[in-house]
CSV table of C-alpha atoms in Angstrom, one decimal:
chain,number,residue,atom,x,y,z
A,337,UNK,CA,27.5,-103.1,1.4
A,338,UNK,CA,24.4,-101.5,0.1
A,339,UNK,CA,23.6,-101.3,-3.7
A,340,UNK,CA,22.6,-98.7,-5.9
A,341,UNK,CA,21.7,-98.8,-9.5
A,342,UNK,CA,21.8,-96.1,-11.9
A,343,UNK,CA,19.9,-96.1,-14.5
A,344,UNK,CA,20.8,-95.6,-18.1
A,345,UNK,CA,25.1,-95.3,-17.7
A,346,UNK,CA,25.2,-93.7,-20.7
A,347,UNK,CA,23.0,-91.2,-22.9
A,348,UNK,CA,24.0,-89.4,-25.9
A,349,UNK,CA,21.3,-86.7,-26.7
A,350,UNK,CA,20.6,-83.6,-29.0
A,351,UNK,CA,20.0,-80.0,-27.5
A,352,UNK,CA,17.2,-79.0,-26.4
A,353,UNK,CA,16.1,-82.6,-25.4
A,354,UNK,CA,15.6,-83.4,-21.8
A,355,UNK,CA,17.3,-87.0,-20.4
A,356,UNK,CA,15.9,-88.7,-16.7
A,357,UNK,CA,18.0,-90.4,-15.1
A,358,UNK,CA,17.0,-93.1,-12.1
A,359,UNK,CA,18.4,-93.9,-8.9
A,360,UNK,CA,17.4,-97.0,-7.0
A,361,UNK,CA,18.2,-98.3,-3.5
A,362,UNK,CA,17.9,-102.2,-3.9
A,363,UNK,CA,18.3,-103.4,-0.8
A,364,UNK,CA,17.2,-100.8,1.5
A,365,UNK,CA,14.7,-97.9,1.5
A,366,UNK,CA,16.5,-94.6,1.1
A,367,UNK,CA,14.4,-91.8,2.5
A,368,UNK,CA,17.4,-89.0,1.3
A,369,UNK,CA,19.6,-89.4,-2.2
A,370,UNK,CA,22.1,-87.2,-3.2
A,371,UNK,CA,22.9,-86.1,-6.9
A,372,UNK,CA,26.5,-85.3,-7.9
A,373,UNK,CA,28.2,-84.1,-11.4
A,374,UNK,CA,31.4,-84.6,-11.9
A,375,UNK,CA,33.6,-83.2,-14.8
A,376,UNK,CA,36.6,-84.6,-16.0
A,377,UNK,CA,39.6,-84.4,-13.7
A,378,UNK,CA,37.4,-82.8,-11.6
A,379,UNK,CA,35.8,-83.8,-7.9
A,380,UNK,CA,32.2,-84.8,-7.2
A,381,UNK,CA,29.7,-81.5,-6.9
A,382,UNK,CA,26.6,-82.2,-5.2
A,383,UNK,CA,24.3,-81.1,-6.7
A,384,UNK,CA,21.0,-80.9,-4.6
A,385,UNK,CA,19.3,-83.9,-2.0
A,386,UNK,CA,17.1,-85.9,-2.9
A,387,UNK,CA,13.7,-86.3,-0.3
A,388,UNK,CA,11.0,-88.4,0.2
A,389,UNK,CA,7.6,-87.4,-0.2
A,390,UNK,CA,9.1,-83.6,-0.1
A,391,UNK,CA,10.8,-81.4,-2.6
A,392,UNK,CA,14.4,-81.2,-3.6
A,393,UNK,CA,17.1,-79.5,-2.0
A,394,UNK,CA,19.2,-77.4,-3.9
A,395,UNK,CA,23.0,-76.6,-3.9
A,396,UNK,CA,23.7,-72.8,-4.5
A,397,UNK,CA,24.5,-72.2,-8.2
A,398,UNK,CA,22.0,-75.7,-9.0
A,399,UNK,CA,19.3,-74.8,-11.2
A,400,UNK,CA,16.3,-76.4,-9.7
A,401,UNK,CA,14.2,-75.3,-13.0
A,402,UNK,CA,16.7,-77.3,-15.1
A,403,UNK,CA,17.5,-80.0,-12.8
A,404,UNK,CA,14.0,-81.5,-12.1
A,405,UNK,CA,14.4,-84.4,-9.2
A,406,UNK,CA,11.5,-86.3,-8.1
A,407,UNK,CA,12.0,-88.8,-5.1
A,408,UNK,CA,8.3,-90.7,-5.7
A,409,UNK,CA,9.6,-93.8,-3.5
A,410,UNK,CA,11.7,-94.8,-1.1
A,411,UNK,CA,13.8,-96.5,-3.2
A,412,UNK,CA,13.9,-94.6,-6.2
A,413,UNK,CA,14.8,-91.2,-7.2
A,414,UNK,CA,14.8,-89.0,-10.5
A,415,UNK,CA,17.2,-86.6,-12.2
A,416,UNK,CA,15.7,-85.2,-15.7
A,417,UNK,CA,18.2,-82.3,-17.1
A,418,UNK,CA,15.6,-80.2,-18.9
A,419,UNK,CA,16.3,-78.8,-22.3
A,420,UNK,CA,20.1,-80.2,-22.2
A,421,UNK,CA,23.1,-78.3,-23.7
A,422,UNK,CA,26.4,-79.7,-24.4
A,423,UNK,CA,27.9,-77.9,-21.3
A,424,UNK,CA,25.5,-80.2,-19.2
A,425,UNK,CA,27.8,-83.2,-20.4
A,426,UNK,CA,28.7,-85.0,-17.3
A,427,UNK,CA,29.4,-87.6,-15.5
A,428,UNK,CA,26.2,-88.0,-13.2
A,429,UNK,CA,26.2,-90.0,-10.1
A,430,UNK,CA,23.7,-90.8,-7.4
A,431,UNK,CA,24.0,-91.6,-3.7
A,432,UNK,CA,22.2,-92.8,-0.8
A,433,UNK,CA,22.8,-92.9,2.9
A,434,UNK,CA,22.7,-96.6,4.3
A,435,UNK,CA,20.3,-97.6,7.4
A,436,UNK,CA,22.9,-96.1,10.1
A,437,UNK,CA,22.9,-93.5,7.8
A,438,UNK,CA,26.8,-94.2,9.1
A,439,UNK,CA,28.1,-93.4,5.1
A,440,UNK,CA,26.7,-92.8,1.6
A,441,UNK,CA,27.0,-96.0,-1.1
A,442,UNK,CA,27.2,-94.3,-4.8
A,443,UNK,CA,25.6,-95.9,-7.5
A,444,UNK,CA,27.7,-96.5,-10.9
A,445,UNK,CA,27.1,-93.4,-12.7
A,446,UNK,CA,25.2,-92.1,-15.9
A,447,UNK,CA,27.7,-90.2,-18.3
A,448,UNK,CA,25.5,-87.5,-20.7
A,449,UNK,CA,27.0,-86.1,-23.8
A,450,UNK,CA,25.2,-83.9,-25.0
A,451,UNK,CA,25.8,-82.8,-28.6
B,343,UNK,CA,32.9,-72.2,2.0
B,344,UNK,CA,33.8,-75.5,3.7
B,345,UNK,CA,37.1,-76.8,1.8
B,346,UNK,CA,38.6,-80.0,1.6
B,347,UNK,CA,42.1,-80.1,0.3
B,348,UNK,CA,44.3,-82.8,-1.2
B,349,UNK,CA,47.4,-83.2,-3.1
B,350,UNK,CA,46.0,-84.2,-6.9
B,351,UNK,CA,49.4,-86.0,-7.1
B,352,UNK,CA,50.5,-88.3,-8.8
B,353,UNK,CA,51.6,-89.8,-6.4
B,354,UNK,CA,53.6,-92.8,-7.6
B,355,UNK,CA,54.8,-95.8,-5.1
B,356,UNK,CA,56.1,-99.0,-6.0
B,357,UNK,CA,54.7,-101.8,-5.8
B,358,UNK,CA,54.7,-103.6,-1.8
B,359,UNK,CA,55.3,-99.6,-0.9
B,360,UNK,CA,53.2,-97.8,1.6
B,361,UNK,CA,51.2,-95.6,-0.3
B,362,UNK,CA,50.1,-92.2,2.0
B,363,UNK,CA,47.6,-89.9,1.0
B,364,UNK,CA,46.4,-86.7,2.8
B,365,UNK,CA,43.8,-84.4,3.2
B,366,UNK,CA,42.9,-81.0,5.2
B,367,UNK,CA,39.6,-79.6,6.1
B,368,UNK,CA,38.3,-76.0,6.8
B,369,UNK,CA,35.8,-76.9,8.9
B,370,UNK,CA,36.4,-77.5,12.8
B,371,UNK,CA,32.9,-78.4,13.0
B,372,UNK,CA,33.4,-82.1,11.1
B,373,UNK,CA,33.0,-85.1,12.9
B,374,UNK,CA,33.0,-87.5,9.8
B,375,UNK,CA,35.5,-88.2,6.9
B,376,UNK,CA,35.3,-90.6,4.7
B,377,UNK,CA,38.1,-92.3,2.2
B,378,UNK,CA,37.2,-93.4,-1.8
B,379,UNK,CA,38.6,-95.1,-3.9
B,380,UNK,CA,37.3,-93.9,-7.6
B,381,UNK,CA,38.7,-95.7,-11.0
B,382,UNK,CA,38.9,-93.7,-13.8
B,383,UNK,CA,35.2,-93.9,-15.6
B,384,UNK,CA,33.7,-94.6,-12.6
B,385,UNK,CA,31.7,-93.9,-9.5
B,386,UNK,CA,33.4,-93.7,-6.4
B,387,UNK,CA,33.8,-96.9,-3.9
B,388,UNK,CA,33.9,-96.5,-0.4
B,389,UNK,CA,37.3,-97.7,1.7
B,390,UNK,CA,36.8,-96.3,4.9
B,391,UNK,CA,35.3,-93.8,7.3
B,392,UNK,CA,36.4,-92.4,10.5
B,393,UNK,CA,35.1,-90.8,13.1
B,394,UNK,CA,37.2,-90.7,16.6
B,395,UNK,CA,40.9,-89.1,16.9
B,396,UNK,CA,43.3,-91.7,16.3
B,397,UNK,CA,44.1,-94.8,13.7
B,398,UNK,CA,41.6,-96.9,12.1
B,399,UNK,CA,42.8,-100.5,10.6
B,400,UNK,CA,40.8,-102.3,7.6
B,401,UNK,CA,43.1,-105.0,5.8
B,402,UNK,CA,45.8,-103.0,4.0
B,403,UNK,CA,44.2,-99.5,4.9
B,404,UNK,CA,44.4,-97.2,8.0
B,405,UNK,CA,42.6,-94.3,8.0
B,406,UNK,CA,44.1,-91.4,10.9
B,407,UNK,CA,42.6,-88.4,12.5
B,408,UNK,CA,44.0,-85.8,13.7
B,409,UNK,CA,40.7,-82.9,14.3
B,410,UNK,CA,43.0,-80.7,16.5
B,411,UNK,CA,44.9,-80.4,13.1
B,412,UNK,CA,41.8,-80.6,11.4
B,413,UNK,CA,43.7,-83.1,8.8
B,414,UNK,CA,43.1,-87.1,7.7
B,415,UNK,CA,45.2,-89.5,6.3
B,416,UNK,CA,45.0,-92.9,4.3
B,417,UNK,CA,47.4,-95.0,5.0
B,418,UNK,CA,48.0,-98.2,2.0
B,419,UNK,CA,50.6,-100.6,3.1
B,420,UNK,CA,52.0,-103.4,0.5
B,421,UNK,CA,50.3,-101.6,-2.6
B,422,UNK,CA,49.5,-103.5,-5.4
B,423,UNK,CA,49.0,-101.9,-9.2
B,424,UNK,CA,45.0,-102.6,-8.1
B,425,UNK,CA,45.3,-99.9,-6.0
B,426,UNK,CA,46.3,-97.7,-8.8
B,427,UNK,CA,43.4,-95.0,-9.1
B,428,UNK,CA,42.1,-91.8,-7.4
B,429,UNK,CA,41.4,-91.5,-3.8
B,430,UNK,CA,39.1,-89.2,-2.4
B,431,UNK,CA,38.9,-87.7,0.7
B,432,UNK,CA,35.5,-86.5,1.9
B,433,UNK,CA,33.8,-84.8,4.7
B,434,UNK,CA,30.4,-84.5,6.2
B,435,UNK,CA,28.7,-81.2,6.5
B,436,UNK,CA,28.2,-80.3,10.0
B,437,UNK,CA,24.7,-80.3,11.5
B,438,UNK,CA,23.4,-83.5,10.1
B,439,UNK,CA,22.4,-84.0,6.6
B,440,UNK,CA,24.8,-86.6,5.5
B,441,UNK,CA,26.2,-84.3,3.2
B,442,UNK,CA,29.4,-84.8,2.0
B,443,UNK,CA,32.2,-82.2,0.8
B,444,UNK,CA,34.7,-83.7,-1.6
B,445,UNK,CA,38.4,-83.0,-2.3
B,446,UNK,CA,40.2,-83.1,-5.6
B,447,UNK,CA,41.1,-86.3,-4.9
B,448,UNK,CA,44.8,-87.6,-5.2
B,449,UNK,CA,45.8,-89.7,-8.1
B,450,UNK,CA,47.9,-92.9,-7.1
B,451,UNK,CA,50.0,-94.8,-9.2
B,452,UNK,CA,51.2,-98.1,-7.7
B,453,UNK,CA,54.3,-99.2,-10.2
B,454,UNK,CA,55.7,-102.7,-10.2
């Protein structure tokens, strides 16, 4: 199947600091990503879509302000949480659709703790 | 609100068992659904997807759809203690997108 890296898996930061997270399509050019947060013992949230070339779609309750994506490429896509407080400790995870755009490949994840 | 619901279990088979996992959806709409498999601490994996009424056969796992009862189901036959984690259920957003609602996800625990 398709890959997708993630990119760092883990970050432990301070408040206030702001943490980017990337996304990469190896193997294939991914023209939509999708961002997810999951909590613990929770289910996957998307969290807004990722596009090309175009800005960010944003799920309702997702503040685009503190959730900065930047798709530059077609095989990359960025995530920085702005200004980061301990509630934004997640369990981040990107995904992107494959060529027949048939299902969605996740990549590994980036846990934040934010203390 | 589009829902996707599943038992968050556990759901605990022994081992050779059939494992079966369910999931409903509010959303008549659907067309897509979508089965992974997620170990604890990390991202999900994907088992299966479905589109057409009917059984779908990979290896150990058959995915079924019943839209009319707007409702999935994974089937796991001869479950091993690998297959001990959560499964997911999800479905995509009407209207294109690929966007995906998630369940809760049911956790499985194969025993030996």
């Amino acid at each position: 199947g398709a890959v997708v890296s993630q990119h760092p898996s883990w970050v432990i930061c301070k408040s206030g600091t702001s943490v980017k997270i990337e996304c990469r399509s190896l193997d294939f050019q991914a023209t939509t990503m999708f961002w997810y947060r999951q909590f613990p013992k929770q289910s996957l949230m998307l969290m807004a879509t990722s596009n090309e070339g175009s800005k960010a779609t944003y799920e309702q309750g997702v503040e685009k302000d503190k959730f900065l994506i930047n798709h530059a490429s077609l095989t990359l896509s960025t995530l920085t949480v702005t200004s980061a407080h301990p509630e934004d400790s997640s369990f981040y995870i990107c995904s992107a659709p494959d060529r027949g755009r048939e299902t969605q490949y996740f990549g590994p994840g980036t846990r934040l703790l934010v203390l | 609100q589009k829902e996707v619901e599943q038992n968050s279990g556990p759901l605990s088979v022994p081992e050779g068992a059939i494992a079966s996992l369910n999931c409903t959806y509010s959303d008549r709409g659907s067309q897509s659904f979508f089965w992974y498999r997620q170990y604890s601490g990390k991202s999900p994996e994907l088992i299966m997807f479905i589109y057409s009424n009917g059984d779908k056969e990979d290896g150990r796992f058959t995915a079924q759809l019943n839209k009319a009862s707007q409702y999935v189901s994974l089937l796991i036959r001869d479950s091993q203690p690998s297959d001990s984690a959560t499964y997911l259920c999800a479905v995509e957003n009407p209207g294109g997108g690929n966007k995906l609602t998630f369940g809760t996800g049911t956790q499985l625990k194969v025993e030996l």
